[in-house]
XYZ file of N, CA and C in Angstrom:
432
model
N 89.893 61.413 118.580
C 88.433 62.301 118.825
C 88.258 61.744 116.655
N 86.800 61.953 117.125
C 86.216 62.370 115.704
C 84.833 62.594 115.714
N 84.720 62.832 114.442
C 83.520 63.584 114.147
C 82.092 63.480 113.752
N 81.027 63.745 114.227
C 79.319 62.954 113.123
C 79.132 63.918 113.164
N 78.351 64.078 111.954
C 76.721 64.928 111.901
C 75.494 64.733 111.997
N 75.047 65.289 112.861
C 73.691 65.525 113.448
C 72.394 66.271 112.345
N 71.454 65.622 112.602
C 70.284 66.610 112.454
C 69.344 66.589 113.274
N 68.445 67.445 113.390
C 66.612 68.212 114.148
C 65.610 68.888 113.627
N 65.358 68.902 113.762
C 63.770 69.967 113.054
C 62.835 69.986 113.925
N 62.680 71.655 113.736
C 61.872 72.624 114.201
C 60.586 72.587 113.461
N 59.514 71.233 113.650
C 58.841 71.901 113.999
C 57.119 72.173 114.283
N 56.878 73.710 113.754
C 56.266 74.729 114.313
C 54.388 74.344 114.351
N 53.405 74.253 115.118
C 51.940 74.746 114.847
C 51.423 75.517 116.003
N 50.576 76.111 115.415
C 49.862 77.057 116.118
C 50.634 77.388 117.542
N 51.575 77.843 116.794
C 52.012 78.695 117.900
C 53.295 78.376 118.795
N 53.041 76.369 118.260
C 53.880 75.668 119.039
C 54.968 74.916 118.710
N 56.190 74.667 119.525
C 56.937 73.762 118.727
C 56.655 72.253 119.429
N 57.281 70.967 118.513
C 56.807 69.688 118.855
C 58.309 69.360 119.192
N 58.518 68.940 121.093
C 59.354 68.516 121.195
C 58.736 66.974 121.949
N 60.375 66.290 122.143
C 60.415 64.706 122.303
C 61.396 64.519 123.551
N 60.515 63.710 124.387
C 61.481 63.348 126.225
C 62.000 62.290 125.288
N 62.684 61.798 125.530
C 64.001 60.611 125.197
C 63.898 59.673 126.692
N 63.467 58.952 126.439
C 63.167 57.198 127.164
C 64.260 57.405 128.361
N 63.849 56.860 129.515
C 64.596 56.441 130.004
C 65.863 55.726 130.224
N 65.150 54.474 129.582
C 66.619 53.346 129.159
C 68.032 53.789 128.109
N 67.317 55.345 127.813
C 68.192 55.351 126.610
C 70.070 56.102 126.973
N 70.472 55.582 126.522
C 72.473 55.790 127.156
C 72.627 57.670 126.944
N 72.260 57.983 126.002
C 72.678 59.864 125.889
C 71.487 60.835 126.940
N 71.832 61.053 127.923
C 70.382 62.282 127.911
C 68.935 61.289 128.801
N 68.546 60.668 129.324
C 67.799 59.822 129.544
C 66.488 60.706 130.053
N 65.709 60.836 129.869
C 64.639 61.990 130.403
C 64.316 63.322 129.580
N 65.500 63.497 128.516
C 65.395 64.922 128.484
C 64.984 64.900 127.396
N 64.489 66.141 127.574
C 63.061 66.808 126.125
C 64.307 67.403 125.270
N 64.200 67.376 123.750
C 64.533 67.802 122.291
C 63.408 67.964 120.838
N 64.506 68.618 120.424
C 63.706 68.559 118.125
C 64.016 67.113 118.460
N 63.097 66.921 118.063
C 63.648 65.253 117.027
C 64.116 64.994 116.055
N 65.232 64.675 116.026
C 66.659 64.533 115.143
C 67.375 63.098 115.443
N 68.646 63.432 115.130
C 69.592 62.290 115.057
C 70.906 62.218 114.541
N 71.801 61.359 113.972
C 72.897 60.891 113.409
C 72.654 60.901 112.121
N 73.324 61.330 110.951
C 72.944 60.976 109.626
C 73.484 59.677 109.232
N 73.523 59.062 108.711
C 73.613 58.120 108.152
C 75.166 58.597 107.255
N 76.138 57.697 107.245
C 76.880 57.944 106.044
C 76.429 57.621 104.538
N 76.520 59.010 104.097
C 76.519 59.588 102.883
C 75.431 60.311 103.011
N 74.273 59.818 103.437
C 72.712 60.095 103.383
C 72.776 61.721 103.385
N 72.008 62.445 102.818
C 71.580 63.753 102.462
C 70.796 63.984 103.708
N 71.591 65.442 104.588
C 71.056 65.760 105.433
C 69.248 66.425 105.329
N 68.933 66.584 103.977
C 67.922 66.661 103.867
C 66.583 65.571 104.392
N 67.113 64.459 103.568
C 66.857 63.159 103.650
C 66.797 63.011 104.762
N 67.873 62.941 105.688
C 68.539 62.523 106.375
C 67.547 62.973 108.412
N 67.160 64.191 108.291
C 66.067 64.534 109.246
C 64.524 64.258 108.822
N 64.519 64.273 107.628
C 63.255 63.780 107.382
C 62.767 62.805 107.708
N 63.998 61.477 107.555
C 63.991 60.177 108.057
C 64.120 60.162 109.700
N 64.717 60.766 110.437
C 64.735 61.101 112.029
C 63.047 61.402 112.162
N 62.674 62.662 111.658
C 61.705 62.986 112.322
C 60.645 61.109 112.244
N 60.675 60.950 110.954
C 59.599 60.079 110.896
C 59.567 58.708 111.960
N 61.313 58.295 112.549
C 61.249 57.242 113.153
C 60.905 57.942 114.473
N 61.416 59.469 115.016
C 61.098 59.696 116.345
C 59.728 59.859 116.720
N 58.417 60.131 115.647
C 57.414 61.265 115.969
C 56.440 60.123 115.341
N 56.921 59.984 114.154
C 55.731 58.759 113.307
C 54.927 60.193 112.354
N 55.693 60.689 112.215
C 55.491 61.936 111.235
C 55.792 62.234 109.989
N 55.303 62.664 109.117
C 55.865 62.808 107.444
C 55.769 64.350 107.267
N 57.264 64.712 106.877
C 57.220 66.327 106.835
C 57.649 66.585 105.655
N 57.802 68.261 105.982
C 58.496 68.322 104.462
C 59.576 69.734 104.728
N 60.730 69.620 103.927
C 62.189 70.920 104.791
C 61.707 72.464 104.335
N 61.947 73.111 104.944
C 61.611 74.932 105.002
C 62.773 75.103 104.425
N 63.393 75.044 105.454
C 64.995 75.907 105.169
C 65.921 74.919 106.158
N 67.165 75.527 106.673
C 68.490 74.882 107.243
C 68.446 76.196 107.955
N 68.240 76.724 109.355
C 67.973 77.698 109.972
C 69.892 78.085 110.839
N 70.070 76.752 111.626
C 71.366 76.820 112.134
C 71.846 75.770 111.930
N 73.297 75.594 112.202
C 74.185 74.741 112.543
C 75.174 75.451 113.408
N 75.128 74.021 114.035
C 75.997 74.367 115.879
C 76.715 73.240 115.874
N 78.062 73.402 116.343
C 78.168 72.058 117.079
C 78.824 71.669 118.934
N 79.174 70.865 118.813
C 79.176 70.639 120.695
C 80.631 69.217 120.512
N 81.405 69.390 122.330
C 82.081 68.020 122.417
C 81.355 67.306 122.868
N 81.532 66.002 122.686
C 81.148 65.101 123.812
C 81.776 63.726 123.776
N 81.809 62.916 125.261
C 82.077 61.329 124.560
C 81.079 60.815 124.228
N 80.783 60.127 123.454
C 80.625 58.694 122.418
C 81.379 58.126 122.005
N 80.352 57.182 122.591
C 81.197 55.706 122.997
C 82.763 55.821 123.168
N 82.878 56.350 124.739
C 83.850 56.746 124.854
C 85.397 57.313 123.824
N 84.463 57.661 123.385
C 85.457 58.759 122.508
C 85.248 59.861 122.111
N 86.191 61.261 122.150
C 85.817 62.364 122.368
C 85.237 62.821 120.895
N 84.188 63.367 120.835
C 83.608 63.876 120.155
C 83.017 64.709 119.569
N 83.222 65.322 118.266
C 83.280 66.638 117.726
C 81.588 66.429 116.564
N 80.438 66.872 117.562
C 78.875 66.918 117.025
C 78.783 67.785 116.396
N 79.208 68.384 114.847
C 78.172 69.023 114.085
C 77.037 69.260 113.428
N 75.825 69.716 114.782
C 73.976 69.208 114.151
C 74.057 70.634 113.409
N 72.993 70.607 112.155
C 71.753 71.060 110.948
C 70.756 70.914 111.658
N 70.381 72.479 112.218
C 68.888 72.720 112.619
C 67.837 72.930 111.239
N 67.203 72.448 110.743
C 66.093 72.014 109.820
C 64.524 73.119 110.291
N 63.456 73.854 110.006
C 62.395 74.738 109.984
C 61.409 72.966 109.000
N 60.989 72.417 109.769
C 60.031 71.981 108.610
C 58.054 72.245 109.240
N 57.960 71.417 107.637
C 56.240 72.062 107.976
C 55.802 70.199 107.286
N 54.959 69.833 108.582
C 54.069 68.755 108.548
C 53.331 68.623 107.544
N 53.459 67.898 106.601
C 52.438 67.447 105.003
C 51.212 66.815 105.608
N 50.681 66.189 107.237
C 49.350 66.477 107.017
C 49.334 66.256 108.776
N 48.085 66.942 109.377
C 48.004 67.249 110.510
C 47.068 66.175 111.215
N 48.366 65.210 111.967
C 48.386 63.921 112.455
C 48.749 63.893 113.989
N 48.393 62.998 114.585
C 48.995 62.532 115.872
C 50.213 61.990 116.362
N 51.082 62.882 116.796
C 52.600 62.413 117.075
C 52.875 61.286 117.699
N 53.640 60.295 117.763
C 53.354 58.951 118.124
C 54.737 58.584 118.377
N 55.612 58.778 119.894
C 56.331 58.488 120.001
C 57.136 57.152 119.550
N 58.205 57.864 119.339
C 59.208 55.448 118.802
C 60.769 56.563 118.843
N 61.609 55.197 117.988
C 62.814 55.274 118.137
C 63.277 55.696 119.360
N 63.201 55.427 120.756
C 63.683 55.973 121.225
C 63.064 57.331 122.785
N 61.560 56.935 122.434
C 61.433 58.561 122.414
C 60.117 57.670 123.308
N 59.262 58.369 124.925
C 58.980 57.924 125.701
C 57.448 58.901 125.563
N 57.651 60.687 124.864
C 56.621 61.438 125.209
C 56.782 62.461 124.081
N 55.622 63.052 124.354
C 55.180 64.114 123.116
C 55.172 65.867 123.513
N 55.417 66.483 123.355
C 54.664 68.231 123.554
C 54.708 69.115 122.776
N 53.499 69.584 122.208
C 53.812 71.371 121.686
C 54.034 72.462 122.595
N 54.932 72.780 122.434
C 55.019 74.164 123.939
C 55.525 75.444 122.896
N 55.076 75.737 123.427
C 55.217 77.436 123.314
C 56.660 78.130 123.775
N 57.055 78.794 123.080
C 58.411 79.470 123.733
C 58.471 79.687 125.248
N 57.236 80.207 125.728
C 57.372 80.526 127.601
C 57.388 79.858 128.017
N 56.815 78.190 127.816
C 56.388 77.291 128.111
C 57.622 76.292 128.399
N 59.060 76.808 127.624
C 60.690 75.078 128.051
C 60.911 75.202 129.096
N 61.045 76.610 129.979
C 61.582 76.521 131.167
C 60.821 75.565 131.999
N 59.745 74.708 131.523
C 59.166 74.192 132.751
C 59.795 72.173 132.695
N 60.768 72.490 131.033
C 60.827 71.198 130.899
C 62.019 70.610 130.501
N 63.175 69.481 131.588
C 64.550 68.983 131.787
C 65.012 69.128 129.493
N 65.677 70.845 129.444
C 66.011 70.534 128.262
C 67.488 71.355 127.582
N 68.385 70.338 127.624
C 69.926 70.557 127.426
C 69.846 72.699 126.722
N 71.200 72.736 127.978
C 71.452 74.355 127.690
C 71.665 74.889 125.668
N 72.263 73.484 125.003
C 72.478 74.117 123.784
C 70.921 73.684 122.317
N 70.565 72.397 123.168
C 69.064 72.295 122.699
C 68.323 73.364 123.301
N 68.197 73.790 124.317
C 67.311 74.897 124.496
C 67.344 76.327 123.227
N 68.673 75.986 123.363
C 69.118 77.828 122.639
C 68.761 77.522 121.112
N 68.449 76.185 120.672
C 68.584 75.795 119.165
C 66.273 76.387 118.742
N 66.190 75.916 120.011
C 64.462 76.057 120.197
C 64.532 77.022 120.048
N 64.604 77.998 121.410
C 64.568 79.329 120.693
C 64.066 80.283 119.679
N 66.146 79.901 119.490
C 66.294 80.847 117.564
C 64.813 80.091 117.246
N 65.020 78.895 117.295
C 63.384 78.420 116.209
C 62.129 79.335 116.249
N 61.832 80.180 117.280
C 61.365 80.194 117.627
C 60.894 81.814 116.880
N 62.745 82.464 117.414
C 62.928 83.882 116.402
C 62.788 83.964 115.308
N 63.559 82.647 114.492
C 63.199 82.517 113.199
C 61.266 83.121 113.433
N 60.886 81.705 113.179
C 59.319 81.864 112.886
C 58.674 82.919 113.349
N 58.983 83.648 114.115
C 58.647 85.243 113.691
C 58.878 86.339 113.291
N 59.980 86.384 112.369
C 60.610 87.177 112.349
C 60.369 86.347 110.151
N 59.659 85.990 110.318
C 59.200 85.678 109.073
C 57.819 85.858 108.530
N 57.611 85.969 107.510
C 55.748 86.364 106.633
C 55.463 84.231 107.071
N 54.063 84.779 107.121
C 53.685 83.358 108.108
C 54.078 82.350 106.371
N 54.571 81.391 106.286
C 54.994 80.753 104.882
C 54.640 78.849 105.912
N 54.237 78.678 106.872
C 54.315 77.515 107.470
C 52.200 77.477 107.394
N 51.713 76.305 107.119
C 50.787 75.805 106.919
C 50.146 75.912 108.064
């Protein structure tokens, strides 16, 4: 058994959240939609890691607003039972610029909470996106 730490970013703009679709050639969940994110590199600060992952997967620069959830899941990773601990952050885009899918992603959408069921999203990831909307709707508008 092994443990990995992952990060993901909830980016909210005009009442919608950014989701990306994993490419069909991806080993893990090909064709599924998710928040941008991925595994931390050894010794990497989680804030730096989520910003790096968003830059790699969506080609946009963001800043961390806050962490809003920590969750875990079990899966086979390289044929080993692995516990993933995932930190999910609220992020703010630094500039309003086009998203360009990169690093294993092949498409993107800005979606409302009501539109989530139209997309193939894993159960746990869908819960994270829903929690992001709940967090955004419960806070004073701190996002640009």
